[in-house]
């Protein structure tokens, strides 16, 4: 039986990102992907939020995405735009780039890292014991792995086969989304009526002065809210035509669909992200309405949280208990995303009373403090893992400072390209012996003269040293002489190597 240290079920954005993270850490990882190629029939997610661009920047690949898409202010809550151009980040914007391009670029990166991908095959089941997991594939073969990660989307077979509960909220509304051609020209843009929200746009667009300007030709992306929650089966062109007629009195001669899909406001989250040797990430762990554009972003960031931890456990530098921090940190993040999408869908309800409430929320969000708070949240820049009392940086994203080192200037994110932890010493050089962990943790002596400013929090006092995890979150901040550093090193990166 073919063996890999880690098998990932599903090569969507989450699975690809996780594979890249594991490969960077030297782990033998393979993806099993149902689709024969990376092509997606539809465009799906529309882009990336600021924090996701940052995590890609931490690996040195953000430019691959930025060069193919268009930066724009995308953060919004219940349709109220939230400008982040004054935020302290190198990327104070979102990126408009369809998911098929995001996946293509991620797949290119993963190919460079020589990850094995078994395409055109499904994971059909698995059995785990104390030493590993036997993963059954649809072609009758099996793979043996130390760990199996289900990145296999909202209907995750891995989640179901593991018997992990998926509690949440049932659908109250549904919409059809499709890429089609129209014989007649519709009124472009977003429309609201008594049923809900509908829209027509072209797949190809440009951002001019912060506004979306559609190209003159090419496929049309249509979204139409249905009169009643639709069935779970695949929607047809006829369903789309009928839904358009209900709203517009015409289907605009809709024809030649390349993709028709239905989404709802169902919001569910896996009760546990791990069952022994089986883990879940991305849509397999959480599903919700696309409003706010959080799904792909949350999945990619799940992968970046899990990757280095799983690598350290597989490489036997950290105990298995490190994996428990994955659920502890990422479950609350997606739980908040679920709550926010439920609230936004509620605010989009078409009745006049809800619209009045929406106007009130919009007025609140036009004030600076709520705008900053919600913009930090929707862009992912305010994520705070509960790592206990301490410096405000603890558990928050490390800012991408311009450092001065003996070898010249260097960005903090550049230090994270190899997904290795960094102990950044901004005080006097020396004073801490990294030798017992020199194989795992980079000690960098540097100077930084600017202010320390965090999104939504503002200025914080400058620490003299910071321990940065491979995912870019701060594991410890303080003074190199403080005792807490040794504990933090052991907690996050394992005990020192035996002398
Ligand atoms: C209309 C729409 C608009 C959206 N807009 C946004 C947005 O603007 N921003 C945003 O962040 N998110 C958005 N999303 C959500 C986003 O598309 C998903 O959150 C994202 O695709 C999740 O990635 P994933 O890798 O976790 O799962 P998926 O993309 O679902 O990938 C799962 C992969 O697993 C494969 N697979 C499934 N079962 C198996 C199996 N048994 N064996 C092997 N392979 C398997 C599938 O073929 C697939 O490639 C949108 C979604 C929709 C539908």
mmCIF file with all atom_site columns, C-alpha atoms and ligand atoms in Angstrom, residues 9-15 32-35 44-47 99 103 121-123 151-154 157 177 221 259 263 281-284 290 293-297, ligand 1:
data_model
loop_
_atom_site.group_PDB
_atom_site.id
_atom_site.type_symbol
_atom_site.label_atom_id
_atom_site.label_alt_id
_atom_site.label_comp_id
_atom_site.label_asym_id
_atom_site.label_entity_id
_atom_site.label_seq_id
_atom_site.pdbx_PDB_ins_code
_atom_site.Cartn_x
_atom_site.Cartn_y
_atom_site.Cartn_z
_atom_site.occupancy
_atom_site.B_iso_or_equiv
_atom_site.pdbx_formal_charge
_atom_site.auth_seq_id
_atom_site.auth_comp_id
_atom_site.auth_asym_id
_atom_site.auth_atom_id
_atom_site.pdbx_PDB_model_num
ATOM   1  C CA  . UNK A 1 9   ? -8.949  14.679 0.809   1.00 0.00 ? 9   UNK A CA  1
ATOM   2  C CA  . UNK A 1 10  ? -9.808  17.514 -1.582  1.00 0.00 ? 10  UNK A CA  1
ATOM   3  C CA  . UNK A 1 11  ? -7.616  19.869 -3.582  1.00 0.00 ? 11  UNK A CA  1
ATOM   4  C CA  . UNK A 1 12  ? -9.698  23.048 -3.415  1.00 0.00 ? 12  UNK A CA  1
ATOM   5  C CA  . UNK A 1 13  ? -8.183  26.239 -1.961  1.00 0.00 ? 13  UNK A CA  1
ATOM   6  C CA  . UNK A 1 14  ? -7.935  24.782 1.568   1.00 0.00 ? 14  UNK A CA  1
ATOM   7  C CA  . UNK A 1 15  ? -6.375  21.460 0.547   1.00 0.00 ? 15  UNK A CA  1
ATOM   8  C CA  . UNK A 1 32  ? -6.652  13.059 -3.418  1.00 0.00 ? 32  UNK A CA  1
ATOM   9  C CA  . UNK A 1 33  ? -8.891  15.182 -5.644  1.00 0.00 ? 33  UNK A CA  1
ATOM   10 C CA  . UNK A 1 34  ? -12.130 14.125 -7.293  1.00 0.00 ? 34  UNK A CA  1
ATOM   11 C CA  . UNK A 1 35  ? -11.755 16.514 -10.241 1.00 0.00 ? 35  UNK A CA  1
ATOM   12 C CA  . UNK A 1 44  ? -17.324 30.743 -7.246  1.00 0.00 ? 44  UNK A CA  1
ATOM   13 C CA  . UNK A 1 45  ? -15.515 33.012 -4.755  1.00 0.00 ? 45  UNK A CA  1
ATOM   14 C CA  . UNK A 1 46  ? -14.757 36.510 -5.944  1.00 0.00 ? 46  UNK A CA  1
ATOM   15 C CA  . UNK A 1 47  ? -11.492 37.218 -4.201  1.00 0.00 ? 47  UNK A CA  1
ATOM   16 C CA  . UNK A 1 99  ? -11.671 31.321 -7.380  1.00 0.00 ? 99  UNK A CA  1
ATOM   17 C CA  . UNK A 1 103 ? -6.900  27.674 -7.388  1.00 0.00 ? 103 UNK A CA  1
ATOM   18 C CA  . UNK A 1 121 ? -10.211 9.854  -7.646  1.00 0.00 ? 121 UNK A CA  1
ATOM   19 C CA  . UNK A 1 122 ? -12.346 10.218 -4.544  1.00 0.00 ? 122 UNK A CA  1
ATOM   20 C CA  . UNK A 1 123 ? -11.770 9.307  -0.958  1.00 0.00 ? 123 UNK A CA  1
ATOM   21 C CA  . UNK A 1 151 ? -10.547 19.464 2.941   1.00 0.00 ? 151 UNK A CA  1
ATOM   22 C CA  . UNK A 1 152 ? -13.344 17.967 0.886   1.00 0.00 ? 152 UNK A CA  1
ATOM   23 C CA  . UNK A 1 153 ? -15.880 20.778 1.032   1.00 0.00 ? 153 UNK A CA  1
ATOM   24 C CA  . UNK A 1 154 ? -19.239 21.349 2.678   1.00 0.00 ? 154 UNK A CA  1
ATOM   25 C CA  . UNK A 1 157 ? -17.237 12.582 3.269   1.00 0.00 ? 157 UNK A CA  1
ATOM   26 C CA  . UNK A 1 177 ? -26.050 31.576 -9.180  1.00 0.00 ? 177 UNK A CA  1
ATOM   27 C CA  . UNK A 1 221 ? -22.875 36.017 -13.882 1.00 0.00 ? 221 UNK A CA  1
ATOM   28 C CA  . UNK A 1 259 ? -22.308 26.626 -14.353 1.00 0.00 ? 259 UNK A CA  1
ATOM   29 C CA  . UNK A 1 263 ? -26.534 28.476 -2.268  1.00 0.00 ? 263 UNK A CA  1
ATOM   30 C CA  . UNK A 1 281 ? -10.415 22.254 7.442   1.00 0.00 ? 281 UNK A CA  1
ATOM   31 C CA  . UNK A 1 282 ? -12.191 24.753 5.205   1.00 0.00 ? 282 UNK A CA  1
ATOM   32 C CA  . UNK A 1 283 ? -15.774 24.189 4.073   1.00 0.00 ? 283 UNK A CA  1
ATOM   33 C CA  . UNK A 1 284 ? -15.572 20.639 5.461   1.00 0.00 ? 284 UNK A CA  1
ATOM   34 C CA  . UNK A 1 290 ? -21.329 33.697 0.810   1.00 0.00 ? 290 UNK A CA  1
ATOM   35 C CA  . UNK A 1 293 ? -16.906 36.664 1.147   1.00 0.00 ? 293 UNK A CA  1
ATOM   36 C CA  . UNK A 1 294 ? -15.442 34.772 4.104   1.00 0.00 ? 294 UNK A CA  1
ATOM   37 C CA  . UNK A 1 295 ? -15.497 31.082 3.121   1.00 0.00 ? 295 UNK A CA  1
ATOM   38 C CA  . UNK A 1 296 ? -12.382 30.651 1.017   1.00 0.00 ? 296 UNK A CA  1
ATOM   39 C CA  . UNK A 1 297 ? -10.456 33.085 3.200   1.00 0.00 ? 297 UNK A CA  1
HETATM 40 C C1  . LIG B 2 .   ? -21.370 31.562 -5.236  1.00 0.00 ? 1   LIG B C1  1
HETATM 41 C C2  . LIG B 2 .   ? -20.294 31.510 -4.222  1.00 0.00 ? 1   LIG B C2  1
HETATM 42 C C3  . LIG B 2 .   ? -19.603 32.664 -3.955  1.00 0.00 ? 1   LIG B C3  1
HETATM 43 C C4  . LIG B 2 .   ? -18.603 32.636 -2.999  1.00 0.00 ? 1   LIG B C4  1
HETATM 44 N N1  . LIG B 2 .   ? -17.923 33.788 -2.739  1.00 0.00 ? 1   LIG B N1  1
HETATM 45 C C5  . LIG B 2 .   ? -16.907 33.774 -1.852  1.00 0.00 ? 1   LIG B C5  1
HETATM 46 C C6  . LIG B 2 .   ? -16.083 34.917 -1.654  1.00 0.00 ? 1   LIG B C6  1
HETATM 47 O O1  . LIG B 2 .   ? -16.258 35.972 -2.283  1.00 0.00 ? 1   LIG B O1  1
HETATM 48 N N2  . LIG B 2 .   ? -15.071 34.840 -0.771  1.00 0.00 ? 1   LIG B N2  1
HETATM 49 C C7  . LIG B 2 .   ? -14.813 33.689 -0.082  1.00 0.00 ? 1   LIG B C7  1
HETATM 50 O O2  . LIG B 2 .   ? -13.877 33.676 0.732   1.00 0.00 ? 1   LIG B O2  1
HETATM 51 N N3  . LIG B 2 .   ? -15.560 32.569 -0.279  1.00 0.00 ? 1   LIG B N3  1
HETATM 52 C C8  . LIG B 2 .   ? -16.585 32.586 -1.134  1.00 0.00 ? 1   LIG B C8  1
HETATM 53 N N4  . LIG B 2 .   ? -17.303 31.449 -1.375  1.00 0.00 ? 1   LIG B N4  1
HETATM 54 C C9  . LIG B 2 .   ? -16.992 30.238 -0.626  1.00 0.00 ? 1   LIG B C9  1
HETATM 55 C C10 . LIG B 2 .   ? -15.831 29.469 -1.252  1.00 0.00 ? 1   LIG B C10 1
HETATM 56 O O3  . LIG B 2 .   ? -16.101 29.124 -2.582  1.00 0.00 ? 1   LIG B O3  1
HETATM 57 C C11 . LIG B 2 .   ? -15.582 28.228 -0.405  1.00 0.00 ? 1   LIG B C11 1
HETATM 58 O O4  . LIG B 2 .   ? -15.559 28.590 0.953   1.00 0.00 ? 1   LIG B O4  1
HETATM 59 C C12 . LIG B 2 .   ? -14.246 27.582 -0.772  1.00 0.00 ? 1   LIG B C12 1
HETATM 60 O O5  . LIG B 2 .   ? -14.281 27.018 -2.057  1.00 0.00 ? 1   LIG B O5  1
HETATM 61 C C13 . LIG B 2 .   ? -13.883 26.494 0.242   1.00 0.00 ? 1   LIG B C13 1
HETATM 62 O O6  . LIG B 2 .   ? -12.712 25.870 -0.144  1.00 0.00 ? 1   LIG B O6  1
HETATM 63 P P1  . LIG B 2 .   ? -12.429 24.383 0.302   1.00 0.00 ? 1   LIG B P1  1
HETATM 64 O O7  . LIG B 2 .   ? -11.122 24.029 -0.329  1.00 0.00 ? 1   LIG B O7  1
HETATM 65 O O8  . LIG B 2 .   ? -12.561 24.283 1.777   1.00 0.00 ? 1   LIG B O8  1
HETATM 66 O O9  . LIG B 2 .   ? -13.607 23.528 -0.298  1.00 0.00 ? 1   LIG B O9  1
HETATM 67 P P2  . LIG B 2 .   ? -13.989 23.314 -1.835  1.00 0.00 ? 1   LIG B P2  1
HETATM 68 O O10 . LIG B 2 .   ? -13.640 24.495 -2.650  1.00 0.00 ? 1   LIG B O10 1
HETATM 69 O O11 . LIG B 2 .   ? -15.386 22.830 -1.851  1.00 0.00 ? 1   LIG B O11 1
HETATM 70 O O12 . LIG B 2 .   ? -13.017 22.158 -2.295  1.00 0.00 ? 1   LIG B O12 1
HETATM 71 C C14 . LIG B 2 .   ? -13.245 20.827 -1.938  1.00 0.00 ? 1   LIG B C14 1
HETATM 72 C C15 . LIG B 2 .   ? -12.517 19.956 -2.945  1.00 0.00 ? 1   LIG B C15 1
HETATM 73 O O13 . LIG B 2 .   ? -12.635 18.610 -2.553  1.00 0.00 ? 1   LIG B O13 1
HETATM 74 C C16 . LIG B 2 .   ? -12.974 17.816 -3.667  1.00 0.00 ? 1   LIG B C16 1
HETATM 75 N N5  . LIG B 2 .   ? -13.686 16.653 -3.107  1.00 0.00 ? 1   LIG B N5  1
HETATM 76 C C17 . LIG B 2 .   ? -14.905 16.625 -2.527  1.00 0.00 ? 1   LIG B C17 1
HETATM 77 N N6  . LIG B 2 .   ? -15.166 15.404 -2.037  1.00 0.00 ? 1   LIG B N6  1
HETATM 78 C C18 . LIG B 2 .   ? -14.082 14.654 -2.282  1.00 0.00 ? 1   LIG B C18 1
HETATM 79 C C19 . LIG B 2 .   ? -13.737 13.297 -1.995  1.00 0.00 ? 1   LIG B C19 1
HETATM 80 N N7  . LIG B 2 .   ? -14.556 12.488 -1.332  1.00 0.00 ? 1   LIG B N7  1
HETATM 81 N N8  . LIG B 2 .   ? -12.528 12.845 -2.414  1.00 0.00 ? 1   LIG B N8  1
HETATM 82 C C20 . LIG B 2 .   ? -11.663 13.669 -3.091  1.00 0.00 ? 1   LIG B C20 1
HETATM 83 N N9  . LIG B 2 .   ? -11.946 14.949 -3.392  1.00 0.00 ? 1   LIG B N9  1
HETATM 84 C C21 . LIG B 2 .   ? -13.131 15.432 -2.978  1.00 0.00 ? 1   LIG B C21 1
HETATM 85 C C22 . LIG B 2 .   ? -13.794 18.714 -4.557  1.00 0.00 ? 1   LIG B C22 1
HETATM 86 O O14 . LIG B 2 .   ? -13.743 18.292 -5.898  1.00 0.00 ? 1   LIG B O14 1
HETATM 87 C C23 . LIG B 2 .   ? -13.103 20.053 -4.341  1.00 0.00 ? 1   LIG B C23 1
HETATM 88 O O15 . LIG B 2 .   ? -12.066 20.282 -5.249  1.00 0.00 ? 1   LIG B O15 1
HETATM 89 C C24 . LIG B 2 .   ? -18.306 31.438 -2.330  1.00 0.00 ? 1   LIG B C24 1
HETATM 90 C C25 . LIG B 2 .   ? -19.001 30.278 -2.628  1.00 0.00 ? 1   LIG B C25 1
HETATM 91 C C26 . LIG B 2 .   ? -19.985 30.309 -3.568  1.00 0.00 ? 1   LIG B C26 1
HETATM 92 C C27 . LIG B 2 .   ? -20.720 29.047 -3.908  1.00 0.00 ? 1   LIG B C27 1
#
